[in-house]
Tab-separated table of C-alpha atoms and ligand atoms in Angstrom:
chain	number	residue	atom	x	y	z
H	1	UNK	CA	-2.786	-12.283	-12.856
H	2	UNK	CA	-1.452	-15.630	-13.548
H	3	UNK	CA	-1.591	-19.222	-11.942
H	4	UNK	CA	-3.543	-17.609	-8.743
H	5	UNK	CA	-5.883	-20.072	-7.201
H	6	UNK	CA	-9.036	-18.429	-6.081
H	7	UNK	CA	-9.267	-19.877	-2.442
H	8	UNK	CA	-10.714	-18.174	1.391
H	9	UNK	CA	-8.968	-20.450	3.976
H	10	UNK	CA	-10.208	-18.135	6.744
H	11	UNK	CA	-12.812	-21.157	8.616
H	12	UNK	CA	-10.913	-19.746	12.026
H	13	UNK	CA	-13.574	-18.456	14.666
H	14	UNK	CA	-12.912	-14.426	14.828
H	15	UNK	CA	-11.001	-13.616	18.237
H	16	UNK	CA	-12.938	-12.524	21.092
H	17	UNK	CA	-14.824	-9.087	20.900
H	18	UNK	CA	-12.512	-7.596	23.935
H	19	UNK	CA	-9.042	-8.444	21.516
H	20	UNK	CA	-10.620	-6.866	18.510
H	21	UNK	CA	-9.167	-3.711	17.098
H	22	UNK	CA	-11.367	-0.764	15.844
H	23	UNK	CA	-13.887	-1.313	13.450
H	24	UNK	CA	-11.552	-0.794	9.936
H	25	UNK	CA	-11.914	1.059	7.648
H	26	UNK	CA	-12.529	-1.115	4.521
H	27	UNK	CA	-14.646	-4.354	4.066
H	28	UNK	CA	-13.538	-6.665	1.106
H	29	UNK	CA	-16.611	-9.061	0.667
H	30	UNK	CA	-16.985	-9.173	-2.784
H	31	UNK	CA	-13.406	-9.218	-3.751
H	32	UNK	CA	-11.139	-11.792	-5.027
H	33	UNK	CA	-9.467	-13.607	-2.614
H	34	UNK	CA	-6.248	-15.445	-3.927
H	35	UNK	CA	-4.297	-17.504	-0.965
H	36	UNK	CA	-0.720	-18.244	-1.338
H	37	UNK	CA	1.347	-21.430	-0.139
H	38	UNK	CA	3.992	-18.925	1.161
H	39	UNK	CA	4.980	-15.154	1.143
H	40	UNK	CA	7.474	-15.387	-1.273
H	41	UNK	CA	4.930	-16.533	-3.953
H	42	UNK	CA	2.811	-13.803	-2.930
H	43	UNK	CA	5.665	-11.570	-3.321
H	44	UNK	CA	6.751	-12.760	-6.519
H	45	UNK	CA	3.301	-12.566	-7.679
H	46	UNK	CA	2.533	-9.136	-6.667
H	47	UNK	CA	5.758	-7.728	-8.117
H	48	UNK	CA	5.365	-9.404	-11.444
H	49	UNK	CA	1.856	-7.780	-11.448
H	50	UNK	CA	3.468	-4.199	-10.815
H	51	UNK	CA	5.944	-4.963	-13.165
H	52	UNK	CA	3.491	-5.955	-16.224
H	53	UNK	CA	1.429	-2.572	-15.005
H	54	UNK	CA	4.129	-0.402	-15.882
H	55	UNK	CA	5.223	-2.183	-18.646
H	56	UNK	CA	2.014	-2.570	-20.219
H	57	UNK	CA	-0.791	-0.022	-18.921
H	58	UNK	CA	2.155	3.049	-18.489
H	59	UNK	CA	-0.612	5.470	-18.953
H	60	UNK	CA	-1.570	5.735	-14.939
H	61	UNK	CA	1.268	5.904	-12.288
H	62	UNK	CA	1.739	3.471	-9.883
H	63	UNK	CA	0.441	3.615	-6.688
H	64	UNK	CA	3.484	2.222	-3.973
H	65	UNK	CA	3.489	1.121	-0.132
H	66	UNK	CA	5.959	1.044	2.340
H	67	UNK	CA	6.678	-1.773	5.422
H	68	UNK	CA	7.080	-4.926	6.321
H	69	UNK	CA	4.670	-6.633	3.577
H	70	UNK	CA	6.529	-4.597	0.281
H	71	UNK	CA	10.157	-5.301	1.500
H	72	UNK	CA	9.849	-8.876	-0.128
H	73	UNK	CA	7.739	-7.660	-3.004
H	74	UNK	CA	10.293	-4.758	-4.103
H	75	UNK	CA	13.505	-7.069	-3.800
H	76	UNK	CA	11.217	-9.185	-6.000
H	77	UNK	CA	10.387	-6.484	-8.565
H	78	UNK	CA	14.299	-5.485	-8.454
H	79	UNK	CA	15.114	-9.252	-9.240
H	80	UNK	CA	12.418	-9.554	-11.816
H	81	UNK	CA	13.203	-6.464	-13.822
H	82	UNK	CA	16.892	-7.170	-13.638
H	83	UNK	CA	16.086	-10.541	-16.344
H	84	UNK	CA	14.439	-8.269	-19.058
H	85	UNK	CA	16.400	-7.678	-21.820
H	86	UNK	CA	18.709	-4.726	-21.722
H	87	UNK	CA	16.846	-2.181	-23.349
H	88	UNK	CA	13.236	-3.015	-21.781
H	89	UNK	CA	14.629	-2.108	-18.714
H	90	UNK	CA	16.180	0.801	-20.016
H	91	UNK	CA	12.502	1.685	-20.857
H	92	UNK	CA	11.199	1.031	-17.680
H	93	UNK	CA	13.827	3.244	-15.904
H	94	UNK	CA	13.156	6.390	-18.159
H	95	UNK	CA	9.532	6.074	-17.837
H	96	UNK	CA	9.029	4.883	-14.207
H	97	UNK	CA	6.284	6.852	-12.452
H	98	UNK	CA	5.177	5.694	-8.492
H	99	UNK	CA	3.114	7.666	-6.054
H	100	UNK	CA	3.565	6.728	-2.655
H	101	UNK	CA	0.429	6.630	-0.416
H	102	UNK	CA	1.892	8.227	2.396
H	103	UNK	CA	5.030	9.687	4.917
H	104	UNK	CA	5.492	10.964	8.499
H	105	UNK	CA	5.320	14.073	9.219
H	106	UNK	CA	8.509	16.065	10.649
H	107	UNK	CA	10.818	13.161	9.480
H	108	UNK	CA	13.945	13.979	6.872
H	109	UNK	CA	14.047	12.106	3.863
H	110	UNK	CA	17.496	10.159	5.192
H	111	UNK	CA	16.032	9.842	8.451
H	112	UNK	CA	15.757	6.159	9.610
H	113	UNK	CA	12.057	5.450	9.640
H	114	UNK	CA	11.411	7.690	6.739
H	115	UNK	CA	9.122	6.344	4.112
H	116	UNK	CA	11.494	8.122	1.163
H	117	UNK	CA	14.317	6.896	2.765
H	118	UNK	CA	13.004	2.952	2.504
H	119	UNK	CA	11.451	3.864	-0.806
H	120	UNK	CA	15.480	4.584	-1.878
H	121	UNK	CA	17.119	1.826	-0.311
H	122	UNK	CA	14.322	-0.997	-1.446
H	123	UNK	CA	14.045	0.860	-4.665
H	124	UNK	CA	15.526	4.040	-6.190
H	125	UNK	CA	18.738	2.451	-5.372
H	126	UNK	CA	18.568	-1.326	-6.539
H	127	UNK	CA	16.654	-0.408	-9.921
H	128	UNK	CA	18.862	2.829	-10.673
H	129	UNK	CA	15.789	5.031	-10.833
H	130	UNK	CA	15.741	8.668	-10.701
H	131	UNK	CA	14.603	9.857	-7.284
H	132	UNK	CA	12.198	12.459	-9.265
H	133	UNK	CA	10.171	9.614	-10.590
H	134	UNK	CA	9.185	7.936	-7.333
H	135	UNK	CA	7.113	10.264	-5.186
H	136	UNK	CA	6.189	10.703	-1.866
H	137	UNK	CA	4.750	13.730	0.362
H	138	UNK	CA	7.313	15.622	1.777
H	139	UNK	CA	7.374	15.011	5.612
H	140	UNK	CA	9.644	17.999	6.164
H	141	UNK	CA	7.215	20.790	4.381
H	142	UNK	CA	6.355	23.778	6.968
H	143	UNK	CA	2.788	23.131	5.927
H	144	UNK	CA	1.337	19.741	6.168
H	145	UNK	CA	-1.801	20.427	5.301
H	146	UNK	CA	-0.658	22.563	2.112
H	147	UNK	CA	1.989	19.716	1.755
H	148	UNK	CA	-1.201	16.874	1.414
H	149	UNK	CA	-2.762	19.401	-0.773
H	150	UNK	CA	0.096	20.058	-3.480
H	151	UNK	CA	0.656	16.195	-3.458
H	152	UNK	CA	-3.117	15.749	-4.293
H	153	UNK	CA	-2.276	17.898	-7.110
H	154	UNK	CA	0.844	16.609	-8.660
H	155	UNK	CA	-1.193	13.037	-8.681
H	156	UNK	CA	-4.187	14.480	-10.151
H	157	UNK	CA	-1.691	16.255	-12.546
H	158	UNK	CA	-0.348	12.685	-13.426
H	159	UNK	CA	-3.732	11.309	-14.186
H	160	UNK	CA	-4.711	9.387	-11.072
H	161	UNK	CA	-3.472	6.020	-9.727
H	162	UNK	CA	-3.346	3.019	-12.109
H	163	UNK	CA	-2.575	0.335	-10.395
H	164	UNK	CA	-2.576	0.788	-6.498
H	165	UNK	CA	-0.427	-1.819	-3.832
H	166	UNK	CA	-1.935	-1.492	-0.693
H	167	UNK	CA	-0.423	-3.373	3.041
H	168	UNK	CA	-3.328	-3.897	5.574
H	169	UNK	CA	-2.453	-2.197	9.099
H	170	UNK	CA	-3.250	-3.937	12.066
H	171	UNK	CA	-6.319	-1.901	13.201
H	172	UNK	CA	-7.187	-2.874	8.718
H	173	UNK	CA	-6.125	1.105	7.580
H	174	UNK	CA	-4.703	1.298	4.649
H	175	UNK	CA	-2.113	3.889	3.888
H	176	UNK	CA	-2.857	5.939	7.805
H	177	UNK	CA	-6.110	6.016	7.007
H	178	UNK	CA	-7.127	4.740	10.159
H	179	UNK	CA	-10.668	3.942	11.004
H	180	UNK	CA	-13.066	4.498	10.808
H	181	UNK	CA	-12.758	6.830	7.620
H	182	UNK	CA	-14.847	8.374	5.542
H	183	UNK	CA	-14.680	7.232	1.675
H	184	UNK	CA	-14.677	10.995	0.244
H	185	UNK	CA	-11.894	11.306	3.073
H	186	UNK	CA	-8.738	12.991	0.570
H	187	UNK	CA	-5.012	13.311	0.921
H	188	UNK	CA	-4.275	14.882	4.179
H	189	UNK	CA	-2.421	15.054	7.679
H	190	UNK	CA	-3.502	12.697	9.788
H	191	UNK	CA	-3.115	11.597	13.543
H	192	UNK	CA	-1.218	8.279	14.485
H	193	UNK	CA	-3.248	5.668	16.767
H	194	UNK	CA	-0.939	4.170	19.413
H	195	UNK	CA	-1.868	1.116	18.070
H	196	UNK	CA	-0.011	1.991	14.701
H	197	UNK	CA	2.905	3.639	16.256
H	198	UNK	CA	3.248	0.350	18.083
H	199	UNK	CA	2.985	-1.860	15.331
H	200	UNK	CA	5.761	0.872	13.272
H	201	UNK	CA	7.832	0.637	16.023
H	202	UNK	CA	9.989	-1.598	14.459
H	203	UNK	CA	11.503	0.832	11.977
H	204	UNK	CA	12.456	3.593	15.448
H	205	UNK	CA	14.683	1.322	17.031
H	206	UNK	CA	11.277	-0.468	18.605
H	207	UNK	CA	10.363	2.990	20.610
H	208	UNK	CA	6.882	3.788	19.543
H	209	UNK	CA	7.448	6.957	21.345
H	210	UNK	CA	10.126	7.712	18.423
H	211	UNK	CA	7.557	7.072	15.797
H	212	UNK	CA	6.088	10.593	14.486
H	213	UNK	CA	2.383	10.990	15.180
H	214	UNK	CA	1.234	12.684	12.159
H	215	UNK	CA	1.934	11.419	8.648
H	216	UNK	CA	0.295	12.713	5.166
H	217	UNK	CA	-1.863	9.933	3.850
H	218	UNK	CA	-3.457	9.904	0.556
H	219	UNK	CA	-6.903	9.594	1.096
H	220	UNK	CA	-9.734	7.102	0.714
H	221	UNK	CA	-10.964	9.182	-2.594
H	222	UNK	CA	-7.961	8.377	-4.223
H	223	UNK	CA	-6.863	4.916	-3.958
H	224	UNK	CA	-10.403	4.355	-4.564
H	225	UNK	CA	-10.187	6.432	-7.891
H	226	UNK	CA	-7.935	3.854	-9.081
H	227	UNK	CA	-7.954	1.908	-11.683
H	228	UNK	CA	-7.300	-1.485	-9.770
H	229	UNK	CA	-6.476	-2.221	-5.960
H	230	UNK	CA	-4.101	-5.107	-5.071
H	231	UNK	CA	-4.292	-5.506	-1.232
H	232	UNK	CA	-1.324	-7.714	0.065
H	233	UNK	CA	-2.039	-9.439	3.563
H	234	UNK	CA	1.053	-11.779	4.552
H	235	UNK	CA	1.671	-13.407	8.202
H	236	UNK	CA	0.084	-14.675	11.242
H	237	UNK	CA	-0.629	-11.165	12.926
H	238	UNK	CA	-3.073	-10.161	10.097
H	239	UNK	CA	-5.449	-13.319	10.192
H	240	UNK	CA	-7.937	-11.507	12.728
H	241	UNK	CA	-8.078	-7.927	11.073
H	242	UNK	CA	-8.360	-10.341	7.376
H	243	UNK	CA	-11.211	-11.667	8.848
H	244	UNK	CA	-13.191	-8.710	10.332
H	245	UNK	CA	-12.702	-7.470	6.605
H	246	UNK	CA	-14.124	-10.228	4.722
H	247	UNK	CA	-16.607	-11.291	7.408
H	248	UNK	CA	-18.094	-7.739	9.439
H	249	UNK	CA	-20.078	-4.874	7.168
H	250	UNK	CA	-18.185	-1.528	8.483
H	251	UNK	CA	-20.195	-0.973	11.534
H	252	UNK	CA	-19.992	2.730	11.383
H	253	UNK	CA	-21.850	4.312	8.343
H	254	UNK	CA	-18.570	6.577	7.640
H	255	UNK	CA	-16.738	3.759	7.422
H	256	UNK	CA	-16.396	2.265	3.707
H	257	UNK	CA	-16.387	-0.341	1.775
H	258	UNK	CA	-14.289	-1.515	-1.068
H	259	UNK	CA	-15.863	-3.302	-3.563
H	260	UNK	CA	-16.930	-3.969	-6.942
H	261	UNK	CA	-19.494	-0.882	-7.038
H	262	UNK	CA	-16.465	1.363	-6.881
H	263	UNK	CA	-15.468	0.467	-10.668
H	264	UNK	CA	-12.391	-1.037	-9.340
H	265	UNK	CA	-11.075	-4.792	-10.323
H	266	UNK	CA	-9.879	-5.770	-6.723
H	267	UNK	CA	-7.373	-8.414	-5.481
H	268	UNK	CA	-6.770	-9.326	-1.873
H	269	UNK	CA	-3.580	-11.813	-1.631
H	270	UNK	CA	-2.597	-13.205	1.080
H	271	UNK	CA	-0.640	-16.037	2.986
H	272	UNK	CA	-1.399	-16.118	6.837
H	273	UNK	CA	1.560	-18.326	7.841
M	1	GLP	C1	1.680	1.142	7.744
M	1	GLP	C2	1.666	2.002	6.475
M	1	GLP	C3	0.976	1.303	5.366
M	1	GLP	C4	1.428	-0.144	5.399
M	1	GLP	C5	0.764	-0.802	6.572
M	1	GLP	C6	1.217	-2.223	6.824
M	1	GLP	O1	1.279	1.830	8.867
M	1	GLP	N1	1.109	3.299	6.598
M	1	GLP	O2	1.262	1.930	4.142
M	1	GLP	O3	1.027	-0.780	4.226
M	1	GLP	O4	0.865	-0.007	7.715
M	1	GLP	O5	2.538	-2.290	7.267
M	1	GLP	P1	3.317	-3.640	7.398
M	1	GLP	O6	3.434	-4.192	6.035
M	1	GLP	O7	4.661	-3.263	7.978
M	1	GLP	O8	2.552	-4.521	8.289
């Protein structure tokens, strides 16, 4: 993790009880807390970390996010990988392996709003990669809950995240594990708070009514099986929910809390501009 400058610029009073969103899900107090000028460093950062994971530690998968936060950070990775020599990135396209955390539930994989479907465009595509070798849950299997359980499988099969990208959602879930969430909580289908169909909006034409409400998440249990979190905070919207998770203990005792205990080296970046 190169020139990152260890740095909490978060002296803003928290916003009013009334305004706050559900207690989340995670707490971050003892992690390490790197602040960014600008998103594009932290995007260029972050992808250059994912790329020197699966160059270097190959062993583990990769464990991949979707939305607004990654778009940057994948046309980064694309970029970055593209200036390796010829047949290092050869290398990295026959051995790519990426779990996703998560996909709605009832959606087609070409669907608009689909999590495979940005996964191809933002990366499949762009890095030439075969399709087999980035996964997601299937949001079309008749069985969601069988669907959560065979994905649980395959990544177990695969050894278990390595390095794991996570985005922060409003309400501070992580993957749809909304809060407050158990930490033994494990890959399953979940039910959508308004308050993340509203913030996913975006991707349905801006109807939340359009956005699914179930997805398949992977659970708690795994991304905190991981070998290393890299939680990737960027713009204005996330500086309360940042807050509540460096400044609040979980309030409910199912709620959980990320930290050094769990064997896991942790990174929070973020830019809040
Ligand atoms: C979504 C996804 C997460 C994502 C997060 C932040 O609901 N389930 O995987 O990381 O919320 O999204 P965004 O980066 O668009 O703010």
């Amino acid at each position: 993790l190169l020139p990152w400058r260890r740095a909490v610029a978060l002296s803003q009073p928290l916003s009013p009880a009334a305004d706050r969103p559900a207690a989340p899900s995670v707490c971050l107090p003892s992690w390490n807390l790197i602040e960014f000028p600008n998103a594009g460093s932290v995007s260029e950062q972050v992808a250059a970390r994912l790329l020197s994971e699966r160059r270097f530690r190959p062993e583990r998968p990769l464990g991949l996010a979707t939305g607004r936060t990654m778009q940057p950070v994948y046309a980064a990775l694309v970029r970055q990988l593209g200036q390796l020599p010829e047949a290092e990135q050869g290398r990295l396209r026959e051995r790519w392996l990426s779990f996703n955390l998560d996909e709605y539930v009832g959606l087609a994989a070409e669907a608009p709003g689909s999590f495979r479907r940005a996964m191809h465009e933002q990366l499949v595509r762009p890095l030439g990669l075969d399709p087999e070798r980035v996964r997601l849950p299937d949001g079309t299997a008749p069985d969601p809950t069988a669907e959560a359980q065979r994905y649980a499988d395959e990544l177990a099969a695969a050894g278990g995240i390595g390095l794991q990208v996570l985005g922060l959602g409003l309400n501070g879930h992580v993957g749809f594990n909304e809060p407050p969430c158990d930490a033994t909580a494990a890959c399953r289908c979940i039910g959508l708070c308004d308050t993340t169909r509203q913030a996913n909006a975006p991707a349905f034409d801006d109807d939340p009514g359009a956005v699914p409400r179930r997805a398949i998440t992977l659970g708690l249990k795994e991304i905190l099986a991981a070998r290393s979190l890299l939680l990737v905070v960027t713009g204005a919207a996330k500086a309360p929910i940042l807050r509540r998770l460096l400044s609040e203990p979980p309030r409910d005792r199912k709620s959980t809390r990320l930290n050094s205990s769990h064997l896991v080296i942790s990174y929070a970046v973020f830019c809040l501009k």
